[in-house]
PDB file of C-alpha atoms in Angstrom:
ATOM      1  CA  UNK A   1     -25.904  -2.539 -21.579  1.00 62.00           C
ATOM      2  CA  UNK A   2     -22.382  -2.117 -22.783  1.00 71.00           C
ATOM      3  CA  UNK A   3     -23.192   0.899 -24.659  1.00 72.00           C
ATOM      4  CA  UNK A   4     -24.736   2.495 -21.506  1.00 73.00           C
ATOM      5  CA  UNK A   5     -21.956   1.577 -19.543  1.00 78.00           C
ATOM      6  CA  UNK A   6     -19.303   3.164 -21.859  1.00 84.00           C
ATOM      7  CA  UNK A   7     -21.267   6.356 -22.231  1.00 82.00           C
ATOM      8  CA  UNK A   8     -21.587   6.920 -18.293  1.00 80.00           C
ATOM      9  CA  UNK A   9     -17.649   6.075 -17.961  1.00 86.00           C
ATOM     10  CA  UNK A  10     -16.963   8.636 -20.712  1.00 89.00           C
ATOM     11  CA  UNK A  11     -19.233  11.318 -18.994  1.00 84.00           C
ATOM     12  CA  UNK A  12     -17.635  10.783 -15.711  1.00 83.00           C
ATOM     13  CA  UNK A  13     -14.123  11.238 -17.450  1.00 86.00           C
ATOM     14  CA  UNK A  14     -15.129  14.397 -19.100  1.00 88.00           C
ATOM     15  CA  UNK A  15     -16.540  15.698 -15.946  1.00 82.00           C
ATOM     16  CA  UNK A  16     -13.298  14.916 -14.225  1.00 81.00           C
ATOM     17  CA  UNK A  17     -11.128  16.608 -16.864  1.00 83.00           C
ATOM     18  CA  UNK A  18     -13.202  19.853 -16.229  1.00 83.00           C
ATOM     19  CA  UNK A  19     -12.122  19.457 -12.537  1.00 81.00           C
ATOM     20  CA  UNK A  20      -8.613  18.600 -12.604  1.00 79.00           C
ATOM     21  CA  UNK A  21      -7.669  19.618  -9.269  1.00 77.00           C
ATOM     22  CA  UNK A  22     -10.364  17.760  -7.519  1.00 78.00           C
ATOM     23  CA  UNK A  23      -9.493  14.547  -9.814  1.00 78.00           C
ATOM     24  CA  UNK A  24      -5.908  14.677  -8.982  1.00 85.00           C
ATOM     25  CA  UNK A  25      -6.063  15.214  -5.225  1.00 87.00           C
ATOM     26  CA  UNK A  26      -5.960  11.441  -4.604  1.00 87.00           C
ATOM     27  CA  UNK A  27      -2.924  10.811  -6.688  1.00 90.00           C
ATOM     28  CA  UNK A  28      -1.183  13.861  -4.971  1.00 91.00           C
ATOM     29  CA  UNK A  29      -1.921  12.655  -1.772  1.00 91.00           C
ATOM     30  CA  UNK A  30      -0.776   9.244  -2.493  1.00 91.00           C
ATOM     31  CA  UNK A  31       2.730  10.608  -3.734  1.00 90.00           C
ATOM     32  CA  UNK A  32       3.148  12.862  -0.908  1.00 91.00           C
ATOM     33  CA  UNK A  33       2.111  10.456   1.769  1.00 90.00           C
ATOM     34  CA  UNK A  34       4.252   7.511   0.689  1.00 91.00           C
ATOM     35  CA  UNK A  35       7.153   9.693  -0.163  1.00 87.00           C
ATOM     36  CA  UNK A  36       7.342  11.067   3.400  1.00 88.00           C
ATOM     37  CA  UNK A  37       7.784   7.659   4.988  1.00 87.00           C
ATOM     38  CA  UNK A  38      11.507   7.163   3.988  1.00 84.00           C
ATOM     39  CA  UNK A  39      12.189  10.737   5.403  1.00 83.00           C
ATOM     40  CA  UNK A  40      10.537   9.697   8.818  1.00 83.00           C
ATOM     41  CA  UNK A  41      11.708   6.301   9.027  1.00 81.00           C
ATOM     42  CA  UNK A  42      15.368   6.595   7.695  1.00 78.00           C
ATOM     43  CA  UNK A  43      17.366   5.250   4.816  1.00 77.00           C
ATOM     44  CA  UNK A  44      18.086   1.822   6.217  1.00 84.00           C
ATOM     45  CA  UNK A  45      17.341  -0.430   3.089  1.00 81.00           C
ATOM     46  CA  UNK A  46      16.214  -3.495   5.263  1.00 86.00           C
ATOM     47  CA  UNK A  47      13.699  -1.599   7.209  1.00 86.00           C
ATOM     48  CA  UNK A  48      12.245   0.240   4.006  1.00 86.00           C
ATOM     49  CA  UNK A  49      11.994  -3.145   2.412  1.00 87.00           C
ATOM     50  CA  UNK A  50       9.974  -4.418   5.223  1.00 88.00           C
ATOM     51  CA  UNK A  51       7.237  -1.575   5.571  1.00 90.00           C
ATOM     52  CA  UNK A  52       7.142  -0.856   1.922  1.00 90.00           C
ATOM     53  CA  UNK A  53       4.008  -3.079   0.994  1.00 91.00           C
ATOM     54  CA  UNK A  54       2.056  -1.908   4.085  1.00 91.00           C
ATOM     55  CA  UNK A  55       2.868   1.697   3.566  1.00 92.00           C
ATOM     56  CA  UNK A  56       1.969   1.477  -0.217  1.00 92.00           C
ATOM     57  CA  UNK A  57      -1.185  -0.244   0.331  1.00 94.00           C
ATOM     58  CA  UNK A  58      -2.529   1.830   3.366  1.00 92.00           C
ATOM     59  CA  UNK A  59      -1.892   4.989   1.370  1.00 92.00           C
ATOM     60  CA  UNK A  60      -3.596   3.475  -1.698  1.00 91.00           C
ATOM     61  CA  UNK A  61      -6.768   2.836   0.481  1.00 91.00           C
ATOM     62  CA  UNK A  62      -6.849   6.183   1.851  1.00 90.00           C
ATOM     63  CA  UNK A  63      -6.232   7.905  -1.455  1.00 90.00           C
ATOM     64  CA  UNK A  64      -8.968   5.925  -2.827  1.00 88.00           C
ATOM     65  CA  UNK A  65     -11.360   6.955   0.118  1.00 87.00           C
ATOM     66  CA  UNK A  66     -10.693  10.742  -0.608  1.00 85.00           C
ATOM     67  CA  UNK A  67     -12.984  10.705  -3.651  1.00 81.00           C
ATOM     68  CA  UNK A  68     -15.654   8.164  -2.804  1.00 84.00           C
ATOM     69  CA  UNK A  69     -17.872  10.398  -1.091  1.00 78.00           C
ATOM     70  CA  UNK A  70     -18.269  12.506  -4.107  1.00 76.00           C
ATOM     71  CA  UNK A  71     -19.329   9.623  -6.354  1.00 80.00           C
ATOM     72  CA  UNK A  72     -23.042  10.267  -6.336  1.00 80.00           C
ATOM     73  CA  UNK A  73     -23.251  13.639  -4.641  1.00 74.00           C
ATOM     74  CA  UNK A  74     -23.323  15.884  -7.819  1.00 73.00           C
ATOM     75  CA  UNK A  75     -25.829  13.538  -9.520  1.00 73.00           C
ATOM     76  CA  UNK A  76     -28.025  13.335  -6.466  1.00 73.00           C
ATOM     77  CA  UNK A  77     -27.934  17.094  -5.998  1.00 72.00           C
ATOM     78  CA  UNK A  78     -29.053  17.968  -9.601  1.00 71.00           C
ATOM     79  CA  UNK A  79     -31.416  15.211 -10.118  1.00 71.00           C
ATOM     80  CA  UNK A  80     -29.541  13.156 -12.413  1.00 72.00           C
ATOM     81  CA  UNK A  81     -30.072   9.933 -10.452  1.00 74.00           C
ATOM     82  CA  UNK A  82     -33.713  10.400 -10.315  1.00 75.00           C
ATOM     83  CA  UNK A  83     -33.602  10.788 -14.112  1.00 78.00           C
ATOM     84  CA  UNK A  84     -31.636   7.539 -14.485  1.00 74.00           C
ATOM     85  CA  UNK A  85     -34.129   5.703 -12.419  1.00 74.00           C
ATOM     86  CA  UNK A  86     -37.294   7.103 -14.342  1.00 74.00           C
ATOM     87  CA  UNK A  87     -35.808   6.258 -17.861  1.00 72.00           C
ATOM     88  CA  UNK A  88     -35.268   2.631 -16.825  1.00 68.00           C
ATOM     89  CA  UNK A  89     -31.530   2.750 -16.689  1.00 72.00           C
ATOM     90  CA  UNK A  90     -30.543  -0.469 -14.462  1.00 80.00           C
ATOM     91  CA  UNK A  91     -28.826   1.227 -11.427  1.00 82.00           C
ATOM     92  CA  UNK A  92     -26.615  -1.866 -11.031  1.00 87.00           C
ATOM     93  CA  UNK A  93     -24.920  -0.771 -14.265  1.00 86.00           C
ATOM     94  CA  UNK A  94     -24.919   2.821 -13.207  1.00 85.00           C
ATOM     95  CA  UNK A  95     -22.950   1.798  -9.867  1.00 88.00           C
ATOM     96  CA  UNK A  96     -20.445  -0.585 -11.956  1.00 91.00           C
ATOM     97  CA  UNK A  97     -19.758   2.233 -14.492  1.00 89.00           C
ATOM     98  CA  UNK A  98     -19.306   4.698 -11.644  1.00 89.00           C
ATOM     99  CA  UNK A  99     -16.804   2.233  -9.958  1.00 92.00           C
ATOM    100  CA  UNK A 100     -14.985   1.797 -13.342  1.00 93.00           C
ATOM    101  CA  UNK A 101     -14.447   5.507 -13.830  1.00 92.00           C
ATOM    102  CA  UNK A 102     -13.246   5.805 -10.071  1.00 91.00           C
ATOM    103  CA  UNK A 103     -10.745   3.235 -10.858  1.00 94.00           C
ATOM    104  CA  UNK A 104      -9.649   4.630 -13.899  1.00 93.00           C
ATOM    105  CA  UNK A 105      -9.225   8.094 -12.318  1.00 91.00           C
ATOM    106  CA  UNK A 106      -7.757   6.953  -8.928  1.00 91.00           C
ATOM    107  CA  UNK A 107      -6.741   3.264  -8.947  1.00 91.00           C
ATOM    108  CA  UNK A 108      -5.134   3.155 -12.422  1.00 94.00           C
ATOM    109  CA  UNK A 109      -2.600   6.074 -11.764  1.00 92.00           C
ATOM    110  CA  UNK A 110      -1.693   4.413  -8.352  1.00 92.00           C
ATOM    111  CA  UNK A 111      -0.682   1.490 -10.241  1.00 93.00           C
ATOM    112  CA  UNK A 112       1.265   3.449 -12.838  1.00 93.00           C
ATOM    113  CA  UNK A 113       3.271   5.276 -10.015  1.00 92.00           C
ATOM    114  CA  UNK A 114       3.825   2.265  -7.775  1.00 91.00           C
ATOM    115  CA  UNK A 115       7.045   1.098  -9.237  1.00 92.00           C
ATOM    116  CA  UNK A 116       8.796   4.415  -8.400  1.00 91.00           C
ATOM    117  CA  UNK A 117       7.904   3.763  -4.839  1.00 89.00           C
ATOM    118  CA  UNK A 118       9.097   0.291  -5.123  1.00 89.00           C
ATOM    119  CA  UNK A 119      12.520   1.787  -6.296  1.00 89.00           C
ATOM    120  CA  UNK A 120      12.418   4.353  -3.319  1.00 87.00           C
ATOM    121  CA  UNK A 121      11.814   1.572  -0.807  1.00 89.00           C
ATOM    122  CA  UNK A 122      14.807  -0.632  -2.389  1.00 86.00           C
ATOM    123  CA  UNK A 123      12.536  -3.665  -3.281  1.00 89.00           C
ATOM    124  CA  UNK A 124      13.629  -6.010  -5.793  1.00 90.00           C
ATOM    125  CA  UNK A 125      12.459  -6.223  -9.481  1.00 91.00           C
ATOM    126  CA  UNK A 126      10.376  -9.309  -8.358  1.00 93.00           C
ATOM    127  CA  UNK A 127       8.767  -7.301  -5.411  1.00 92.00           C
ATOM    128  CA  UNK A 128       8.048  -4.426  -7.618  1.00 93.00           C
ATOM    129  CA  UNK A 129       6.164  -6.766 -10.019  1.00 94.00           C
ATOM    130  CA  UNK A 130       4.211  -8.304  -7.029  1.00 94.00           C
ATOM    131  CA  UNK A 131       3.285  -5.040  -5.716  1.00 94.00           C
ATOM    132  CA  UNK A 132       2.093  -3.703  -9.286  1.00 95.00           C
ATOM    133  CA  UNK A 133       0.085  -6.918  -9.907  1.00 95.00           C
ATOM    134  CA  UNK A 134      -1.400  -6.704  -6.472  1.00 95.00           C
ATOM    135  CA  UNK A 135      -2.444  -3.144  -6.862  1.00 95.00           C
ATOM    136  CA  UNK A 136      -3.810  -3.958 -10.342  1.00 95.00           C
ATOM    137  CA  UNK A 137      -6.070  -6.647  -8.700  1.00 95.00           C
ATOM    138  CA  UNK A 138      -6.843  -4.866  -5.490  1.00 94.00           C
ATOM    139  CA  UNK A 139      -7.598  -1.289  -6.434  1.00 95.00           C
ATOM    140  CA  UNK A 140     -10.797  -2.234  -8.225  1.00 95.00           C
ATOM    141  CA  UNK A 141     -11.936  -3.885  -5.220  1.00 95.00           C
ATOM    142  CA  UNK A 142     -11.406  -0.831  -3.102  1.00 93.00           C
ATOM    143  CA  UNK A 143     -13.287   1.342  -5.892  1.00 93.00           C
ATOM    144  CA  UNK A 144     -16.335  -0.974  -5.860  1.00 94.00           C
ATOM    145  CA  UNK A 145     -16.495  -1.219  -2.021  1.00 93.00           C
ATOM    146  CA  UNK A 146     -16.174   2.739  -1.773  1.00 91.00           C
ATOM    147  CA  UNK A 147     -19.000   2.670  -4.273  1.00 91.00           C
ATOM    148  CA  UNK A 148     -21.175   0.642  -1.756  1.00 91.00           C
ATOM    149  CA  UNK A 149     -20.268   2.698   1.002  1.00 89.00           C
ATOM    150  CA  UNK A 150     -21.058   6.188  -0.917  1.00 87.00           C
ATOM    151  CA  UNK A 151     -24.341   4.726  -1.966  1.00 86.00           C
ATOM    152  CA  UNK A 152     -25.282   3.923   1.503  1.00 86.00           C
ATOM    153  CA  UNK A 153     -24.224   7.332   2.867  1.00 84.00           C
ATOM    154  CA  UNK A 154     -25.697   9.399   0.048  1.00 81.00           C
ATOM    155  CA  UNK A 155     -27.270  12.589   1.266  1.00 70.00           C
ATOM    156  CA  UNK A 156     -26.097  12.028   5.011  1.00 72.00           C
ATOM    157  CA  UNK A 157     -24.092  14.510   6.934  1.00 68.00           C
ATOM    158  CA  UNK A 158     -20.597  13.660   7.695  1.00 65.00           C
ATOM    159  CA  UNK A 159     -20.857  11.029   4.839  1.00 63.00           C
ATOM    160  CA  UNK A 160     -17.196  10.831   4.178  1.00 66.00           C
ATOM    161  CA  UNK A 161     -16.313   9.743   7.699  1.00 75.00           C
ATOM    162  CA  UNK A 162     -19.050   7.120   7.485  1.00 81.00           C
ATOM    163  CA  UNK A 163     -17.774   5.668   4.184  1.00 82.00           C
ATOM    164  CA  UNK A 164     -14.430   5.250   5.749  1.00 82.00           C
ATOM    165  CA  UNK A 165     -15.723   3.414   8.660  1.00 84.00           C
ATOM    166  CA  UNK A 166     -17.948   1.339   6.427  1.00 85.00           C
ATOM    167  CA  UNK A 167     -15.504   0.260   4.034  1.00 87.00           C
ATOM    168  CA  UNK A 168     -12.327   0.112   6.020  1.00 88.00           C
ATOM    169  CA  UNK A 169     -13.262  -3.491   7.666  1.00 89.00           C
ATOM    170  CA  UNK A 170     -14.261  -4.785   4.158  1.00 91.00           C
ATOM    171  CA  UNK A 171     -10.876  -3.697   2.727  1.00 92.00           C
ATOM    172  CA  UNK A 172      -8.629  -5.392   5.405  1.00 93.00           C
ATOM    173  CA  UNK A 173      -8.571  -8.507   3.325  1.00 94.00           C
ATOM    174  CA  UNK A 174      -7.383  -6.879   0.462  1.00 95.00           C
ATOM    175  CA  UNK A 175      -4.604  -5.033   2.357  1.00 94.00           C
ATOM    176  CA  UNK A 176      -3.462  -8.388   3.868  1.00 94.00           C
ATOM    177  CA  UNK A 177      -3.429 -10.319   0.518  1.00 95.00           C
ATOM    178  CA  UNK A 178      -1.676  -7.459  -1.391  1.00 94.00           C
ATOM    179  CA  UNK A 179       1.087  -6.794   1.192  1.00 94.00           C
ATOM    180  CA  UNK A 180       1.406 -10.781   1.541  1.00 94.00           C
ATOM    181  CA  UNK A 181       2.033 -11.357  -2.051  1.00 94.00           C
ATOM    182  CA  UNK A 182       5.068  -8.629  -1.933  1.00 93.00           C
ATOM    183  CA  UNK A 183       6.408 -10.301   1.453  1.00 91.00           C
ATOM    184  CA  UNK A 184       6.127 -13.775  -0.147  1.00 93.00           C
ATOM    185  CA  UNK A 185       8.162 -12.657  -3.089  1.00 93.00           C
ATOM    186  CA  UNK A 186      10.716 -10.871  -0.918  1.00 88.00           C
ATOM    187  CA  UNK A 187      11.319 -13.897   1.209  1.00 88.00           C
ATOM    188  CA  UNK A 188      11.378 -16.404  -1.766  1.00 88.00           C
ATOM    189  CA  UNK A 189       8.061 -18.093  -1.424  1.00 90.00           C
ATOM    190  CA  UNK A 190       5.341 -18.286  -4.121  1.00 92.00           C
ATOM    191  CA  UNK A 191       2.888 -15.249  -4.194  1.00 93.00           C
ATOM    192  CA  UNK A 192       0.180 -17.520  -6.173  1.00 95.00           C
ATOM    193  CA  UNK A 193      -2.090 -18.025  -3.127  1.00 94.00           C
ATOM    194  CA  UNK A 194      -2.329 -14.374  -2.515  1.00 96.00           C
ATOM    195  CA  UNK A 195      -3.150 -13.593  -6.130  1.00 96.00           C
ATOM    196  CA  UNK A 196      -5.868 -16.259  -6.044  1.00 96.00           C
ATOM    197  CA  UNK A 197      -7.480 -14.867  -3.057  1.00 96.00           C
ATOM    198  CA  UNK A 198      -7.301 -11.287  -4.633  1.00 95.00           C
ATOM    199  CA  UNK A 199      -8.834 -12.505  -7.811  1.00 96.00           C
ATOM    200  CA  UNK A 200     -11.712 -14.258  -5.610  1.00 96.00           C
ATOM    201  CA  UNK A 201     -12.230 -10.854  -3.854  1.00 95.00           C
ATOM    202  CA  UNK A 202     -12.276  -9.104  -7.342  1.00 96.00           C
ATOM    203  CA  UNK A 203     -14.824 -11.455  -8.851  1.00 96.00           C
ATOM    204  CA  UNK A 204     -17.090 -11.536  -5.756  1.00 95.00           C
ATOM    205  CA  UNK A 205     -17.122  -7.514  -5.322  1.00 95.00           C
ATOM    206  CA  UNK A 206     -17.517  -7.296  -9.077  1.00 94.00           C
ATOM    207  CA  UNK A 207     -20.641  -9.339  -9.025  1.00 93.00           C
ATOM    208  CA  UNK A 208     -22.125  -8.220  -5.535  1.00 94.00           C
ATOM    209  CA  UNK A 209     -21.163  -4.685  -5.033  1.00 93.00           C
ATOM    210  CA  UNK A 210     -22.909  -3.164  -7.943  1.00 92.00           C
ATOM    211  CA  UNK A 211     -26.217  -4.823  -6.814  1.00 93.00           C
ATOM    212  CA  UNK A 212     -25.634  -3.526  -3.064  1.00 92.00           C
ATOM    213  CA  UNK A 213     -25.030  -0.111  -4.389  1.00 90.00           C
ATOM    214  CA  UNK A 214     -28.129  -0.160  -6.657  1.00 88.00           C
ATOM    215  CA  UNK A 215     -30.457  -1.151  -3.739  1.00 89.00           C
ATOM    216  CA  UNK A 216     -28.706   1.476  -1.526  1.00 85.00           C
ATOM    217  CA  UNK A 217     -29.288   4.151  -4.352  1.00 83.00           C
ATOM    218  CA  UNK A 218     -33.009   3.134  -4.709  1.00 82.00           C
ATOM    219  CA  UNK A 219     -33.364   3.750  -0.914  1.00 80.00           C
ATOM    220  CA  UNK A 220     -31.837   7.167  -1.224  1.00 73.00           C
ATOM    221  CA  UNK A 221     -34.036   8.335  -4.080  1.00 71.00           C
ATOM    222  CA  UNK A 222     -37.185   7.357  -2.739  1.00 67.00           C
TER     223      UNK A 222
END
């Protein structure tokens, strides 16, 4: 199972390397969207510190949703999904591998560039650390939830809009706890309750989301 998981992730990474413009689009969107807010709001440090967590998290959610619609579209079009099903590969493992590759291509770069935006929004060192840790725990949840949405809307018209409508209500708790951790640090409170809830969400989605995606993929391939 681990060997299959690694092979699928490496395959996705190689395919992304051949389509660099498509793979880097979420990162470019995230950088541009977050970078425009200080220009529109103004240079007041207190205002920037207040809006920083919400701006970064909302832009991270939108950036993650940009690419989830294509998670299975190519494999569904060329028959790869049917071959995986016929050869006995567990679709839950395929869904988990696809979520991992999506996070490596989209979520991890967001975590890496987040400290730069923390400095831009005049966050303290502790606030930047809380922002990075929250994104590190929360962005995999967004990838797993987006995977479920992509599997449910596979083959449907306007699938991108449907994915966003399906995933947004489920992702709201992640945004609340992620921004809450930074807010708690900036006000001198402990962020541990927010981290605990983010960790619980990560564990729950890691266990349940691949199973839901697998069930949706079976329906789509029948």
